[in-house]
Amino acid sequence: MTEKLMTENSNCNNCNGHNDRNDYIETSTGKWEVVIGLEVHAQVISNSKLFSTAATEFGSSPNENVSFVDAALPGVLPVINSFCVDQAIKTGLGLNGHVNLVSRFDRKNYFYADLPQGYQISQYKYPIISGGYIDIEKDDGRIRRVNLERIHIEQDAGKSIHDQSPNKSFIDLNRSGIALMEIVTKPDMRSADETSVFLQKLRSILRYLGTCDGNMEEGSMRADVNVSIRRPGADYGTRAEVKNVNSFKFITAAINFEVERQISLLENGGVVDQETRLFDTSTGQTRVMRSKEDAQDYRYFPEPDLPPLVLSEERIETIRKTIPELPDAKTARLQHDFDLPHYDAALISADKETADFYERALNSKGTPTKDFAKMLANWMLGELFSCLNKSGKNISESNVSAENLAELINLIKTDVISGKIAKEVLELMWDSGKRASEIVEEKGLKQITSADEIEKVAKEVLTENESKVAEYKSGKDKLFGFFVGQSMKKMGGKANPQVLNEVLKKLLSET
Ligand code: ADP
Ligand code: MG
């Protein structure tokens, strides 16, 4: 494949896409469009498993959390965990889906050593949630709606461990029977970047909802990535499915590899086979795992050990009331109520912990003003984030609490300290854990606002720099900054900048 470049086409007349503008990949043979659909497995936050009372705790010793049901001993029966069902309903509502009052469990039959039942209890024809969508924002501000096909609940399998012995495999059934939500999108994404933004937003919403912790390292969120390519306007191409990719980095790498592979296949007269592939993290490549199975290979049939799942309207409405304000709504509100720039509002809202921190700070000093809200956003996203980055901490581990950050902003706003001094104060707060006012008091950092006091110093500076004053008067305006700098230096940075400016202007026009 030759040179690749992303182009935009604002008048693509015949494509099955959902936006009038699409990103294409251009090669020597023309344009290609990438089509991506995801099946995201999200582990439900719940203390016990979907059909048993065993614990779900991550990091327990192998086979510690295994009930007879999870080990599929003969004669035991699954009992549905209604909390997990509530979590799925909440997720469906939070993702704008339709909750089906009747859904059903089916057996998906396949053999694997870590699946003792020989089948997975899942939902097939009648999932608990139908439809739904997430709107994602592209770098250039365009919105793409990624529609959801469905969300269904199913049990997870155990884990096979192949790397602990040269000639044995081990089975850990702790994960066996843990509730998963499988969130299936329509093939609505058009690039690796969009896919990554979609997943981040999905994860953010699930965390707001408290239905999945989205922790990809621990495997509580993983995705099967379906990739195909087509010429703009053509029907969908044949897809390859890359199984179980568990980090943003790998998902991007897997998509990019697949796109290159498929383009080169098609451009050289080959065809893409519908197959299931594995992403090899050490080579960054995907390779065939098996040819794609069809639904009939799984011999789906209704699960005879469980009745249909019937929900009442009241139950759904009760859950609807527990849905918190979600990222998009929060972004819009912060923009509307406080005139925050969209970028800042979206950045704050994208992560629940960040949003909580911001709002705690915002409301810690009574009813917040727009000014205060904006300054707080700047200080949090700028100075505080830089402290967090330097120390490798996330916001819930911040050395400076939300309340203390708010106090610092207040000291600036009420002219007790200047913004410049405040940066020093924040660093001292970070290192000592002390409150802003304590540090200002201890170190004598209060701003000097008395015009008399400032004038005394400014006069000194002008006297010491007579030649520069003369230059200034003959038109070298830039020197004003020099006088400000020198006076500030003499006052240890504590002069109120506005007062100092006024005083200097006055003195320079007098003499
Ligand atoms: P299965 O469960 O067998 O993998 P589904 O029909 O449920 O099959 O589709 C799975 C995923 O494949 C969905 O996320 C869907 O968006 C995606 N998909 C379907 N067709 C294509 C295609 N041509 N290119 C990319 N993704 C596709
Ligand atoms: Mg699939």
XYZ file of C-alpha atoms and ligand atoms in Angstrom:
539
model
C 0.000 0.000 0.000
C 1.291 3.430 -0.915
C 0.971 6.783 0.761
C -1.918 7.093 3.091
C -3.699 10.226 4.024
C -6.940 11.141 5.689
C -9.126 13.290 3.502
C -12.499 14.767 3.988
C -15.265 14.699 1.518
C -18.124 17.039 2.143
C -20.342 15.891 -0.703
C -20.148 12.155 -0.790
C -23.404 11.442 -2.541
C -24.048 7.792 -2.122
C -22.544 6.444 1.049
C -24.246 4.388 3.709
C -22.537 6.439 6.363
C -24.422 8.533 8.852
C -22.665 11.844 8.442
C -22.467 13.806 5.264
C -18.726 14.090 5.717
C -16.482 11.108 6.161
C -12.843 10.472 6.643
C -11.315 8.382 3.923
C -7.979 6.728 3.418
C -6.487 7.470 0.043
C -4.096 5.131 -1.762
C -2.855 5.034 -5.339
C -6.010 3.136 -6.333
C -8.448 5.617 -4.805
C -10.357 6.132 -1.568
C -11.207 3.581 1.076
C -13.622 3.947 3.932
C -13.030 2.091 7.176
C -16.067 0.602 8.942
C -15.886 -0.482 12.568
C -18.396 -2.056 14.933
C -17.712 -3.132 18.503
C -18.905 -5.785 20.874
C -17.859 -4.486 24.283
C -17.876 -6.810 27.247
C -18.384 -4.791 30.384
C -18.195 -6.509 33.739
C -21.130 -5.524 35.939
C -20.280 -3.946 39.280
C -21.891 -6.348 41.735
C -20.673 -8.119 44.849
C -21.932 -11.477 43.678
C -22.155 -13.333 40.397
C -24.996 -13.404 37.871
C -26.453 -16.783 38.840
C -24.720 -17.630 42.129
C -23.839 -16.024 45.442
C -20.055 -16.379 44.973
C -17.985 -13.222 45.340
C -16.694 -11.290 42.348
C -13.665 -9.706 43.995
C -10.693 -9.159 41.707
C -7.323 -10.544 42.789
C -8.511 -13.369 45.042
C -6.436 -16.537 44.961
C -7.313 -18.904 42.105
C -10.610 -20.766 42.487
C -11.416 -19.034 45.772
C -14.718 -17.584 44.550
C -16.350 -20.581 42.964
C -19.759 -21.924 43.898
C -21.195 -25.241 42.703
C -23.115 -23.297 40.064
C -19.958 -21.637 38.717
C -18.198 -24.993 38.595
C -21.283 -26.484 36.879
C -21.679 -29.419 39.226
C -24.587 -31.605 38.174
C -27.959 -30.897 39.717
C -27.397 -27.252 40.668
C -29.544 -24.508 39.214
C -28.900 -20.863 38.332
C -30.831 -18.152 40.179
C -30.855 -14.700 38.658
C -29.179 -11.919 40.675
C -31.690 -9.095 40.493
C -29.079 -6.449 41.305
C -27.198 -7.358 38.121
C -30.433 -6.992 36.194
C -30.962 -3.540 37.738
C -27.440 -2.594 36.691
C -28.148 -3.612 33.091
C -31.397 -1.619 33.102
C -29.535 1.399 34.436
C -26.905 1.020 31.739
C -29.543 0.757 29.038
C -31.296 3.891 30.251
C -28.008 5.778 30.564
C -27.154 4.864 26.971
C -30.531 5.973 25.611
C -31.691 2.433 24.947
C -35.096 0.795 25.155
C -35.637 -1.555 28.086
C -37.565 -4.621 26.977
C -40.200 -5.674 29.506
C -39.674 -9.280 28.520
C -36.317 -10.727 27.634
C -35.021 -14.249 27.636
C -31.928 -16.254 28.377
C -30.458 -18.660 25.865
C -27.729 -21.253 25.927
C -24.800 -20.586 23.682
C -23.085 -23.934 23.333
C -19.400 -24.309 22.844
C -16.609 -26.320 24.339
C -13.736 -24.787 26.168
C -11.760 -25.968 29.180
C -12.596 -22.825 31.165
C -16.328 -23.195 30.486
C -17.351 -26.116 32.695
C -21.033 -25.967 31.744
C -20.224 -26.537 28.084
C -22.445 -23.552 27.336
C -22.706 -19.917 28.289
C -26.005 -18.522 29.531
C -26.537 -15.449 27.411
C -29.331 -13.574 25.708
C -29.731 -14.023 22.007
C -32.985 -13.187 20.203
C -34.529 -11.242 23.072
C -31.955 -9.026 24.797
C -32.807 -6.873 27.817
C -31.949 -3.621 25.985
C -32.545 -2.719 22.350
C -31.067 0.294 20.561
C -29.468 3.289 22.251
C -26.635 5.532 21.148
C -23.647 7.598 22.217
C -22.726 10.869 20.534
C -19.012 11.375 20.190
C -17.201 14.544 19.349
C -14.420 14.528 16.812
C -11.322 16.719 17.021
C -12.819 19.230 14.637
C -16.008 19.519 16.672
C -18.146 17.356 14.396
C -20.475 14.991 16.223
C -20.870 11.395 15.224
C -23.716 9.342 16.622
C -22.720 5.760 17.253
C -25.877 3.687 17.451
C -26.159 0.623 19.615
C -27.684 -2.571 18.390
C -28.440 -4.046 21.782
C -27.156 -4.740 25.268
C -27.568 -8.196 26.688
C -26.537 -9.866 29.921
C -24.499 -13.028 30.052
C -22.132 -14.936 32.301
C -18.373 -14.720 31.910
C -16.205 -17.813 31.444
C -13.280 -18.822 33.655
C -9.666 -18.252 32.737
C -7.156 -20.685 31.272
C -3.617 -20.025 32.362
C -1.060 -21.328 29.901
C 2.131 -19.603 30.977
C 2.862 -21.087 34.400
C 4.048 -24.526 33.431
C 5.762 -25.858 30.300
C 3.396 -28.787 29.926
C 0.230 -28.002 31.874
C -2.583 -25.498 31.620
C -4.394 -24.302 34.722
C -7.992 -23.273 35.099
C -9.136 -20.461 37.394
C -12.914 -20.349 37.748
C -13.079 -17.141 39.801
C -14.352 -15.268 36.778
C -16.767 -18.029 35.831
C -20.316 -16.758 36.203
C -19.516 -13.079 36.754
C -22.148 -10.890 35.097
C -21.213 -9.222 31.844
C -23.083 -6.747 29.746
C -22.350 -7.155 26.090
C -22.810 -3.798 24.424
C -23.051 -4.224 20.658
C -22.731 -1.191 18.406
C -23.879 -0.794 14.835
C -21.001 -0.549 12.357
C -20.966 3.227 12.822
C -17.338 4.098 13.522
C -15.057 5.188 10.719
C -11.544 5.284 12.179
C -9.355 4.030 14.999
C -9.543 7.479 16.595
C -13.318 7.497 16.595
C -13.324 4.025 18.090
C -11.026 5.147 20.837
C -13.130 8.229 21.593
C -16.264 6.066 21.588
C -14.765 3.629 24.080
C -13.560 6.382 26.363
C -16.972 7.941 26.378
C -18.673 4.609 26.947
C -16.339 3.919 29.836
C -16.937 7.359 31.272
C -20.731 6.896 31.180
C -20.528 3.431 32.749
C -18.431 4.885 35.571
C -20.888 7.709 36.136
C -23.649 5.122 36.274
C -21.620 2.923 38.612
C -22.433 -0.152 36.543
C -18.915 -1.045 35.338
C -15.568 0.224 36.566
C -14.152 0.180 33.023
C -10.815 -1.060 34.265
C -9.218 -2.462 31.145
C -6.061 -3.737 32.860
C -8.145 -5.932 35.126
C -10.174 -7.056 32.150
C -13.444 -5.551 33.348
C -13.867 -3.966 29.946
C -12.744 -5.651 26.738
C -13.803 -5.342 23.163
C -14.179 -7.463 20.068
C -13.371 -5.159 17.198
C -15.045 -5.762 13.818
C -13.264 -4.101 10.929
C -14.045 -3.912 7.233
C -13.257 -1.529 4.413
C -15.192 -0.408 1.382
C -15.084 2.079 -1.439
C -17.087 5.222 -0.573
C -20.711 4.611 -1.421
C -20.342 0.837 -1.778
C -22.069 -1.767 0.404
C -20.353 -2.908 3.559
C -17.333 -5.104 2.971
C -16.616 -8.415 4.662
C -15.447 -7.891 8.217
C -12.774 -9.520 10.249
C -13.398 -9.727 13.976
C -10.467 -9.181 16.331
C -11.246 -10.823 19.654
C -10.803 -9.530 23.184
C -8.575 -6.531 22.811
C -8.075 -4.986 26.214
C -6.390 -1.597 25.945
C -6.927 1.574 23.960
C -3.439 1.290 22.549
C -3.974 -2.261 21.327
C -7.397 -1.479 19.878
C -5.900 1.332 17.807
C -3.001 -0.884 16.736
C -5.309 -3.785 15.852
C -7.551 -1.557 13.725
C -4.620 0.035 11.918
C -3.112 -3.347 11.211
C -6.413 -4.740 9.930
C -7.012 -1.748 7.672
C -3.574 -2.073 6.101
C -3.976 -5.826 5.711
C -7.416 -5.593 4.128
C -6.464 -2.764 1.767
C -3.426 -4.645 0.596
C -5.474 -7.848 0.140
C -8.151 -6.135 -1.910
C -5.743 -4.041 -3.926
C -3.871 -7.166 -4.895
C -6.946 -8.956 -6.141
C -7.619 -10.968 -2.985
C -10.694 -11.162 -0.758
C -11.184 -10.596 2.968
C -12.361 -13.758 4.673
C -14.948 -13.473 7.395
C -12.896 -14.731 10.263
C -12.072 -14.298 13.896
C -8.559 -13.036 14.534
C -6.336 -12.552 17.537
C -4.216 -9.491 18.206
C -0.681 -10.374 19.152
C 0.533 -7.710 21.553
C 4.195 -8.554 20.978
C 4.139 -8.140 17.185
C 1.315 -5.621 16.840
C -0.284 -7.910 14.249
C -3.503 -9.852 14.043
C -3.603 -13.495 12.985
C -6.318 -15.986 12.220
C -7.796 -17.777 15.188
C -10.690 -19.497 13.434
C -13.064 -18.935 10.578
C -16.040 -16.962 11.856
C -18.661 -19.139 13.487
C -22.286 -18.599 12.650
C -25.104 -18.422 15.130
C -26.128 -21.985 14.244
C -22.688 -23.254 15.253
C -23.587 -22.288 18.797
C -26.881 -24.205 18.699
C -28.600 -21.466 20.668
C -31.760 -22.565 22.449
C -33.844 -21.152 25.283
C -32.267 -21.750 28.696
C -34.585 -24.304 30.315
C -33.398 -23.579 33.872
C -34.511 -19.933 33.877
C -37.890 -18.345 33.282
C -38.168 -15.365 30.913
C -36.977 -12.149 32.517
C -40.084 -10.031 33.062
C -39.710 -6.437 34.238
C -42.327 -4.040 35.528
C -42.633 -0.433 34.407
C -42.311 0.634 38.061
C -39.005 -1.109 38.429
C -37.666 0.680 35.364
C -38.987 4.053 36.532
C -37.472 3.557 39.984
C -34.114 2.906 38.371
C -34.505 5.825 35.958
C -34.681 8.132 38.999
C -31.258 6.980 40.169
C -29.503 7.977 36.938
C -27.092 10.800 37.727
C -26.347 13.744 35.475
C -24.213 12.250 32.676
C -21.156 13.808 30.956
C -22.948 15.498 28.028
C -25.559 17.082 30.275
C -22.904 18.191 32.747
C -20.809 19.732 29.971
C -23.813 21.649 28.677
C -24.746 22.851 32.158
C -21.228 24.048 33.026
C -21.090 25.909 29.711
C -24.503 27.431 30.182
C -24.367 28.317 33.872
C -20.775 29.498 34.109
C -19.760 30.347 30.541
C -16.964 27.777 30.700
C -15.396 27.165 27.296
C -16.738 23.956 25.752
C -13.304 22.378 25.802
C -12.881 22.926 29.550
C -16.418 21.873 30.410
C -16.051 18.679 28.382
C -12.669 17.891 29.894
C -14.014 18.303 33.422
C -17.127 16.242 32.715
C -15.368 13.429 30.867
C -14.125 11.860 34.063
C -16.409 11.383 37.027
C -13.710 11.904 39.668
C -12.559 15.120 37.993
C -16.129 16.367 37.761
C -16.789 15.515 41.420
C -13.638 17.326 42.492
C -14.534 20.375 40.437
C -18.063 20.557 41.767
C -16.980 20.057 45.336
C -14.544 22.946 44.984
C -17.123 25.004 43.133
C -19.746 24.691 45.839
C -17.494 24.860 48.866
C -17.734 28.657 49.152
C -21.452 29.227 48.812
C -23.096 30.048 45.492
C -20.337 30.236 42.903
C -19.952 33.130 40.450
C -18.998 32.706 36.799
C -15.654 34.314 37.484
C -14.882 31.921 40.267
C -15.991 28.930 38.179
C -13.738 29.927 35.294
C -10.723 30.590 37.483
C -11.266 27.308 39.252
C -11.425 25.456 35.931
C -8.196 27.101 34.777
C -6.377 26.345 37.985
C -7.591 22.796 38.188
C -6.928 21.871 34.546
C -3.662 23.826 34.491
C -1.682 23.999 37.718
C -3.295 21.178 39.672
C -3.235 18.751 36.735
C 0.421 19.533 36.218
C 1.147 18.646 39.880
C -0.859 15.437 39.438
C 0.980 14.523 36.239
C 4.363 15.152 37.794
C 3.599 12.869 40.710
C 1.750 10.255 38.649
C -1.358 10.558 40.819
C -4.970 10.689 39.764
C -7.315 13.341 41.035
C -8.830 11.273 43.821
C -5.318 10.985 45.300
C -4.582 14.717 45.025
C -2.487 16.198 47.837
C -4.564 19.367 47.557
C -8.220 18.889 48.396
C -11.060 20.451 46.427
C -11.868 22.739 49.373
C -8.272 23.911 49.686
C -8.029 24.655 45.975
C -11.220 26.701 46.259
C -9.710 28.628 49.173
C -6.621 29.421 47.098
C -8.764 30.763 44.250
C -10.627 32.905 46.749
C -7.369 34.403 48.015
C -6.547 35.448 44.459
C -10.016 36.759 43.805
C -10.041 38.883 46.946
C -6.591 40.284 46.113
C -4.932 38.741 49.145
C -2.308 37.188 46.866
C -1.426 37.636 43.223
C -1.823 34.878 40.645
C 1.928 34.584 40.418
C 2.389 34.080 44.160
C -0.556 31.678 44.087
C 1.429 29.305 41.864
C 4.137 29.153 44.523
C 1.512 28.715 47.216
C -0.065 25.816 45.329
C 3.278 24.081 45.117
C 3.808 24.536 48.843
C 0.287 23.261 49.480
C 1.054 20.214 47.356
C 4.260 19.475 49.251
C 3.001 20.178 52.769
C -0.703 19.374 52.601
C -1.341 22.702 54.348
C -4.141 25.120 53.561
C -3.531 28.126 51.330
C -4.242 30.713 54.034
C -1.877 28.969 56.454
C 0.967 29.152 53.948
C 0.276 32.765 53.014
C 0.312 33.688 56.713
C 3.424 31.672 57.567
C 5.484 32.907 54.640
C 4.212 36.467 54.699
C 3.040 36.245 51.101
C 0.127 38.636 51.381
C -0.113 40.990 48.480
C 0.792 44.638 49.049
C -1.999 46.820 47.808
C -1.119 50.073 49.567
C -0.355 52.627 46.830
C 1.938 54.552 49.200
C 4.062 51.554 49.959
C 4.272 50.615 46.290
C 5.041 54.174 45.262
C 8.031 54.289 47.580
C 9.608 51.310 45.857
C 8.644 52.452 42.359
C 10.295 55.797 42.972
C 13.493 54.032 43.993
C 13.461 52.023 40.796
C 12.997 55.108 38.642
C 15.800 56.961 40.411
C 18.168 54.045 40.001
C 17.445 53.885 36.284
C 17.493 57.495 35.135
C 18.836 56.769 31.670
C 16.086 54.210 31.028
C 13.478 56.696 32.201
C 14.805 59.167 29.650
C 14.650 56.513 26.909
C 11.098 55.687 27.918
C 10.128 59.308 27.667
C 11.657 59.617 24.229
C 9.255 56.936 23.053
C 10.625 53.522 24.064
C 7.298 52.359 25.555
C 8.475 48.809 25.986
C 10.595 49.855 28.956
C 7.441 50.105 31.036
C 7.605 46.368 31.537
C 11.158 46.717 32.785
C 10.086 49.164 35.512
C 7.263 46.842 36.530
C 9.661 43.909 36.679
C 12.252 45.757 38.762
C 9.661 47.039 41.251
C 8.116 43.581 41.572
C 11.533 42.113 42.185
C 12.227 44.576 44.984
C 8.903 43.680 46.568
C 9.399 39.936 46.327
C 6.608 39.644 43.750
C 4.054 40.766 46.309
C 2.926 44.063 44.818
C -0.596 44.147 43.483
C 0.085 44.317 39.736
C -2.774 46.660 38.992
C -1.839 49.169 41.670
C 1.799 48.983 40.644
C 0.879 49.729 37.031
C -1.170 52.725 38.006
C 1.526 54.076 40.312
C 4.254 53.714 37.670
C 2.132 55.378 34.996
C 1.467 58.260 37.313
C 5.131 58.674 38.315
C 6.377 58.451 34.725
C 3.960 61.058 33.462
C 4.822 63.437 36.324
C 8.601 63.624 36.187
P -21.530 -11.691 15.782
O -22.147 -11.713 17.126
O -21.613 -12.967 15.059
O -20.117 -11.211 15.815
P -23.262 -9.435 14.861
O -24.094 -9.375 13.624
O -23.962 -9.343 16.159
O -22.337 -10.706 14.781
O -22.253 -8.218 14.689
C -21.198 -8.024 15.513
C -20.556 -6.691 15.278
O -20.063 -6.577 13.959
C -21.436 -5.482 15.492
O -20.761 -4.634 16.362
C -21.561 -4.864 14.134
O -21.609 -3.456 14.219
C -20.282 -5.284 13.482
N -20.365 -5.352 12.027
C -21.303 -5.934 11.278
N -21.019 -5.793 9.974
C -19.839 -5.133 9.899
C -19.009 -4.705 8.820
N -19.303 -4.960 7.565
N -17.874 -4.048 9.125
C -17.540 -3.797 10.387
N -18.274 -4.173 11.425
C -19.409 -4.848 11.195
Mg -18.923 -11.176 17.521
